[in-house]
Amino acid sequence: MTTNPEPITPQGLEEIRVRAEAATPGPWHWYVRPDVREARIQTAGWDIVMDVVRWGTQAAEPRFNTGGLMYKLSELAKAPERHPDMVFLAAARQDVALLLAEVEWLAAELVEARTHLDGRAEESAWQQSAQTSARVARTAQQRAVRLAEEVAQLRTRVAELTAGPADSPGGAS
């Protein structure tokens, strides 16, 4: 894969974006017809991005579409940096490598973030469990106090009822 452990800089990403937006819109694909010695890169709408005017090693020369007209590389060679498709193609290899490195870096960051969140979720679950346990313990303690009060009241009432009328307050003497 790639070996770039650092994320792409915003400037580097912007440079790639400028090259991509300046180039002929895609998608691009090869159209090759050996029977008529035709080879070109074209869009899905059949707009030619680049073609080769002759096959073989003698005088074969690529041409690029400029404003709807095809110009030979030799005609554009004086300022190739001005033709957006040539710039895009020349930078594609390193741009793809940088973008792949960026995807790998972002994937690693995502894994790290998820691991961190999972750890926090476990910690949060433990804290919620502890809070729930504390709440249950408080409720149980409050119930125990109320029950102890009820038991004391019931014992008092039982003692009153078993003592008889003479021992009860307001009873006959």
Rosetta silent file (secondary structure, phi, psi, omega in degrees, C-alpha in Angstrom):
SEQUENCE: MTTNPEPITPQGLEEIRVRAEAATPGPWHWYVRPDVREARIQTAGWDIVMDVVRWGTQAAEPRFNTGGLMYKLSELAKAPERHPDMVFLAAARQDVALLLAEVEWLAAELVEARTHLDGRAEESAWQQSAQTSARVARTAQQRAVRLAEEVAQLRTRVAELTAGPADSPGGAS
SCORE:     score description
SCORE:     0.000 S_00000001
   1 L     0.000 -139.595 -178.522    0.000    0.000    0.000 S_00000001
   2 L  -105.580  165.731 -176.451    1.235    3.469    0.804 S_00000001
   3 L  -119.568    7.503 -177.957    3.785    4.565    3.326 S_00000001
   4 L   -84.719  106.399 -177.752    2.645    8.090    4.158 S_00000001
   5 L   -82.709  -10.047 -176.464    1.539    8.013    7.828 S_00000001
   6 L   -96.273  150.823  176.546    0.656   11.696    7.891 S_00000001
   7 L   -70.398  155.980  177.331   -2.559   13.228    6.617 S_00000001
   8 L   -69.383  145.526 -179.355   -2.476   15.220    3.427 S_00000001
   9 L   -74.664  155.145  175.583   -2.187   18.946    4.019 S_00000001
  10 H   -58.090  -36.703  178.617   -5.164   21.175    3.218 S_00000001
  11 H   -65.129  -43.516  178.429   -3.003   22.892    0.587 S_00000001
  12 H   -62.226  -40.851  178.392   -2.115   19.534   -0.998 S_00000001
  13 H   -66.132  -39.324  178.473   -5.766   18.526   -1.058 S_00000001
  14 H   -65.651  -38.914  178.103   -6.719   21.865   -2.613 S_00000001
  15 H   -62.172  -42.330  177.513   -4.053   21.440   -5.329 S_00000001
  16 H   -63.565  -44.028  179.819   -5.501   18.020   -6.227 S_00000001
  17 H   -60.116  -43.445  179.879   -9.020   19.486   -6.223 S_00000001
  18 H   -61.951  -44.817  178.941   -7.962   22.326   -8.570 S_00000001
  19 H   -62.329  -43.595 -177.980   -6.361   19.855  -11.011 S_00000001
  20 H   -66.575  -41.485 -179.044   -9.425   17.594  -10.948 S_00000001
  21 H   -72.089  -28.382  179.374  -11.896   20.438  -11.417 S_00000001
  22 H   -77.586  -26.237 -177.952   -9.855   21.976  -14.264 S_00000001
  23 L   -72.619  162.708  176.050   -9.651   18.690  -16.181 S_00000001
  24 L   -57.056  131.856 -179.938  -12.341   17.482  -18.576 S_00000001
  25 L   -57.792  144.963 -178.442  -15.222   16.124  -16.490 S_00000001
  26 L  -102.631 -168.429    6.064  -15.309   12.342  -16.205 S_00000001
  27 L   -75.506  156.370  178.049  -15.671    9.512  -16.001 S_00000001
  28 E  -106.908  151.639  171.916  -12.995    8.754  -18.568 S_00000001
  29 E  -153.113  160.845  178.258  -12.381    5.465  -20.324 S_00000001
  30 E   -81.666  139.976  171.351  -10.247    4.079  -23.122 S_00000001
  31 E  -122.659  113.660 -176.320  -11.789    3.561  -26.533 S_00000001
  32 E  -127.763  129.474  175.036   -9.551    1.340  -28.657 S_00000001
  33 E  -130.056   94.040 -179.304  -10.260   -0.011  -32.140 S_00000001
  34 H   -61.830  -28.735 -177.784   -7.236   -1.901  -33.474 S_00000001
  35 H   -62.933  -28.821  178.488   -8.970   -2.547  -36.797 S_00000001
  36 H  -117.054   12.636  178.625   -8.786    1.157  -37.667 S_00000001
  37 L    53.194   54.579 -179.379   -5.785    1.939  -35.460 S_00000001
  38 E  -122.011  130.863  176.194   -7.755    4.218  -33.180 S_00000001
  39 E  -144.766  131.074  179.329   -7.051    4.740  -29.498 S_00000001
  40 E  -156.501  159.343  169.265   -8.349    7.494  -27.306 S_00000001
  41 E  -101.999  129.382 -177.493   -9.412    8.470  -23.844 S_00000001
  42 E  -140.277  165.969  177.808  -12.941    9.793  -23.912 S_00000001
  43 E   -86.992  172.799  177.116  -15.807   10.711  -21.621 S_00000001
  44 L   -63.197  -24.953  177.826  -19.053    8.789  -21.308 S_00000001
  45 L   -88.514   12.958  177.627  -20.533   11.443  -23.610 S_00000001
  46 L    72.193   13.643  173.622  -17.930   10.589  -26.282 S_00000001
  47 L   -73.806  127.944 -177.687  -15.974   13.821  -25.777 S_00000001
  48 E   -80.239  128.433  175.783  -12.360   13.046  -26.635 S_00000001
  49 E   -91.654  -46.521 -178.545   -9.856   13.910  -23.928 S_00000001
  50 E  -154.208  145.141  172.740   -6.782   12.563  -25.711 S_00000001
  51 E  -140.429  175.133  177.384   -6.077   10.405  -28.725 S_00000001
  52 E  -119.335  127.033 -173.731   -3.099    9.066  -30.657 S_00000001
  53 L   -81.824  -17.832  179.985   -2.845   10.107  -34.285 S_00000001
  54 L  -151.803  142.312  178.049   -0.628    7.261  -35.458 S_00000001
  55 L   -92.894  162.021  178.684    0.246    3.832  -34.139 S_00000001
  56 L    99.242  179.711 -176.064    3.704    2.392  -33.993 S_00000001
  57 L   -91.519  -12.847 -179.150    6.971    3.838  -32.819 S_00000001
  58 L   -96.083  115.540  172.809    7.521    6.183  -35.748 S_00000001
  59 L    64.167   19.619  174.456    5.830    9.577  -35.455 S_00000001
  60 L   -74.982  132.302 -176.337    3.126    8.460  -33.040 S_00000001
  61 L  -145.303  130.202  176.335    1.971   11.505  -31.142 S_00000001
  62 E   -73.199  151.952  175.368   -0.797   12.072  -28.628 S_00000001
  63 E  -126.042  149.451  179.629   -3.257   14.890  -29.177 S_00000001
  64 E  -122.049  144.300  179.595   -5.327   16.721  -26.583 S_00000001
  65 E   -77.351  125.142  177.218   -8.720   18.348  -26.929 S_00000001
  66 E  -132.163  105.433  179.897   -8.561   22.103  -26.473 S_00000001
  67 L    62.822   31.526  179.120  -11.824   23.914  -26.941 S_00000001
  68 L    89.619   -6.672  176.972  -13.184   21.191  -29.203 S_00000001
  69 E  -110.545  144.621 -179.191  -10.076   21.075  -31.430 S_00000001
  70 E   -93.073  125.871  178.926   -7.397   18.414  -31.201 S_00000001
  71 E  -116.826  135.568  178.002   -3.832   19.689  -30.776 S_00000001
  72 E   -66.038  150.896  178.231   -0.707   17.550  -31.060 S_00000001
  73 H   -55.975  -40.098 -179.824    1.492   17.277  -28.006 S_00000001
  74 H   -60.910  -29.822  177.975    4.288   18.966  -29.947 S_00000001
  75 H   -77.020  -25.663 -179.492    1.994   21.978  -30.424 S_00000001
  76 H   -97.753   -7.694 -172.524    1.207   22.099  -26.706 S_00000001
  77 L   -63.417  -22.170 -179.462    4.721   21.267  -25.517 S_00000001
  78 L   -66.638  -27.582 -179.798    5.695   24.897  -25.150 S_00000001
  79 L  -148.638   62.645 -177.454    3.310   25.240  -22.174 S_00000001
  80 H   -62.269  -25.420 -179.300    2.003   21.797  -21.115 S_00000001
  81 H   -68.686  -10.088  179.521    1.211   23.154  -17.650 S_00000001
  82 H   -89.387  -15.121  179.649   -1.524   25.238  -19.260 S_00000001
  83 L   -93.490  113.795 -172.442   -3.508   22.277  -20.539 S_00000001
  84 H   -60.760  -35.636  179.973   -5.616   21.001  -17.621 S_00000001
  85 H   -69.714  -36.762  177.413   -5.924   17.405  -18.868 S_00000001
  86 H   -65.779  -42.696  178.448   -2.154   17.114  -19.342 S_00000001
  87 H   -62.794  -44.701 -179.904   -1.563   18.494  -15.842 S_00000001
  88 H   -60.616  -48.356  179.810   -4.189   16.127  -14.425 S_00000001
  89 H   -63.499  -41.209 -178.580   -2.709   13.070  -16.147 S_00000001
  90 H   -65.873  -32.447 -177.373    0.857   13.975  -15.150 S_00000001
  91 H   -92.035   -9.251 -172.107   -0.142   14.380  -11.490 S_00000001
  92 H   -56.791  -43.371 -176.586   -2.513   11.405  -11.310 S_00000001
  93 H   -59.618  -51.564 -178.342    0.047    8.859  -10.061 S_00000001
  94 H   -73.747  -31.657  177.391    1.196   10.877   -7.072 S_00000001
  95 H   -63.873  -43.877  179.105   -2.298   12.272   -6.388 S_00000001
  96 H   -62.970  -42.783  178.640   -3.751    8.779   -6.177 S_00000001
  97 H   -61.289  -43.263  178.552   -0.934    7.688   -3.843 S_00000001
  98 H   -64.555  -41.989 -179.338   -1.533   10.723   -1.604 S_00000001
  99 H   -68.191  -37.407  175.215   -5.275   10.168   -1.568 S_00000001
 100 H   -63.598  -41.650  177.205   -4.845    6.468   -0.737 S_00000001
 101 H   -62.336  -39.913  178.827   -2.536    7.432    2.120 S_00000001
 102 H   -63.623  -42.724  178.562   -5.139    9.919    3.305 S_00000001
 103 H   -62.545  -43.783  178.313   -7.855    7.250    3.237 S_00000001
 104 H   -62.601  -42.820 -179.651   -5.615    4.872    5.214 S_00000001
 105 H   -63.831  -45.195  179.425   -4.779    7.594    7.737 S_00000001
 106 H   -64.365  -37.712  177.729   -8.456    8.520    8.141 S_00000001
 107 H   -63.475  -42.362  177.829   -9.401    4.845    8.526 S_00000001
 108 H   -64.537  -41.191  177.796   -6.797    4.449   11.280 S_00000001
 109 H   -62.777  -39.237  179.889   -8.064    7.622   12.970 S_00000001
 110 H   -64.997  -43.649  177.919  -11.617    6.272   12.765 S_00000001
 111 H   -60.444  -44.479  179.627  -10.599    2.969   14.369 S_00000001
 112 H   -63.166  -42.511  179.796   -8.812    4.855   17.141 S_00000001
 113 H   -64.875  -42.076  178.687  -11.805    7.132   17.709 S_00000001
 114 H   -64.777  -39.972  178.168  -14.210    4.188   17.810 S_00000001
 115 H   -62.464  -44.019  178.458  -11.950    2.353   20.256 S_00000001
 116 H   -61.415  -45.308  179.790  -11.821    5.453   22.435 S_00000001
 117 H   -66.036  -38.363  177.079  -15.603    5.840   22.265 S_00000001
 118 H   -61.619  -42.265  177.856  -16.121    2.147   23.027 S_00000001
 119 H   -63.062  -41.584  178.051  -13.889    2.536   26.078 S_00000001
 120 H   -68.228  -34.633  178.470  -15.842    5.599   27.152 S_00000001
 121 H   -65.458  -42.277  177.278  -19.085    3.734   26.523 S_00000001
 122 H   -62.953  -43.673  178.702  -17.919    0.897   28.787 S_00000001
 123 H   -62.751  -43.121  179.643  -16.849    3.455   31.410 S_00000001
 124 H   -64.198  -41.537  177.974  -20.148    5.263   31.016 S_00000001
 125 H   -62.511  -40.756  178.154  -22.067    1.975   31.317 S_00000001
 126 H   -64.197  -42.928  179.003  -20.119    1.172   34.481 S_00000001
 127 H   -64.124  -41.690  178.073  -20.879    4.643   35.861 S_00000001
 128 H   -63.911  -40.246  178.117  -24.546    4.282   34.985 S_00000001
 129 H   -63.029  -42.972  178.325  -24.583    0.880   36.640 S_00000001
 130 H   -63.736  -41.712  178.747  -22.951    2.325   39.759 S_00000001
 131 H   -65.077  -40.814  178.035  -25.448    5.194   39.803 S_00000001
 132 H   -63.346  -44.001  178.852  -28.344    2.775   39.398 S_00000001
 133 H   -61.064  -42.196  179.090  -26.981    0.607   42.212 S_00000001
 134 H   -64.303  -40.895  179.141  -26.640    3.655   44.476 S_00000001
 135 H   -64.474  -44.285  178.517  -30.204    4.733   43.644 S_00000001
 136 H   -62.171  -41.504  179.822  -31.529    1.229   44.372 S_00000001
 137 H   -63.962  -42.537  177.921  -29.591    1.164   47.655 S_00000001
 138 H   -62.472  -43.790  179.380  -31.040    4.560   48.713 S_00000001
 139 H   -62.733  -43.435  179.544  -34.557    3.419   47.840 S_00000001
 140 H   -63.260  -40.954  179.250  -34.059    0.173   49.746 S_00000001
 141 H   -64.495  -42.433  178.521  -32.734    2.072   52.762 S_00000001
 142 H   -62.661  -41.350  177.497  -35.736    4.461   52.676 S_00000001
 143 H   -64.295  -41.143  179.811  -38.100    1.496   52.502 S_00000001
 144 H   -61.561  -41.360  178.205  -36.311   -0.209   55.370 S_00000001
 145 H   -63.248  -45.936  179.553  -36.727    2.934   57.524 S_00000001
 146 H   -62.814  -41.977  179.082  -40.439    3.164   56.652 S_00000001
 147 H   -64.635  -40.209  178.623  -40.921   -0.540   57.357 S_00000001
 148 H   -63.004  -39.275  177.020  -39.119   -0.224   60.690 S_00000001
 149 H   -64.111  -43.857  178.798  -41.446    2.684   61.588 S_00000001
 150 H   -62.767  -42.025  178.836  -44.505    0.622   60.558 S_00000001
 151 H   -61.828  -44.274  179.075  -43.246   -2.355   62.588 S_00000001
 152 H   -61.123  -43.040  178.407  -42.779   -0.110   65.637 S_00000001
 153 H   -63.317  -42.968  179.971  -46.311    1.277   65.203 S_00000001
 154 H   -64.636  -39.790  178.058  -47.730   -2.235   64.803 S_00000001
 155 H   -62.606  -41.730  178.607  -45.897   -3.463   67.944 S_00000001
 156 H   -61.669  -45.523 -179.182  -47.308   -0.543   69.882 S_00000001
 157 H   -64.753  -41.977  178.370  -50.805   -1.313   68.641 S_00000001
 158 H   -62.009  -43.137  179.868  -50.418   -5.062   69.387 S_00000001
 159 H   -62.139  -38.456  179.082  -49.202   -4.209   72.906 S_00000001
 160 H   -65.319  -42.561 -176.657  -52.236   -1.969   73.390 S_00000001
 161 H   -72.099  -33.253 -178.017  -54.636   -4.633   72.215 S_00000001
 162 H   -84.226  -16.907 -177.199  -53.107   -7.437   74.299 S_00000001
 163 H   -75.106  -23.903  178.925  -52.827   -5.355   77.479 S_00000001
 164 L    97.182  172.966 -174.681  -56.556   -5.244   77.991 S_00000001
 165 L   -70.939  -30.847 -176.786  -59.038   -2.466   78.688 S_00000001
 166 L   -71.347  -31.964 -178.271  -57.676   -1.544   82.127 S_00000001
 167 L   -85.600  -14.143 -175.726  -54.195   -0.868   80.818 S_00000001
 168 L   -80.295  148.738  179.684  -55.326    1.075   77.786 S_00000001
 169 L   -65.333  135.756 -179.052  -55.488    4.825   77.985 S_00000001
 170 L    79.988    6.344 -179.910  -58.991    6.026   78.608 S_00000001
 171 L   -80.668  172.362 -178.941  -60.001    2.566   79.874 S_00000001
 172 L   -74.526  145.630  177.477  -62.096    1.892   83.016 S_00000001
 173 L  -114.120    0.000    0.000  -60.387    1.897   86.339 S_00000001
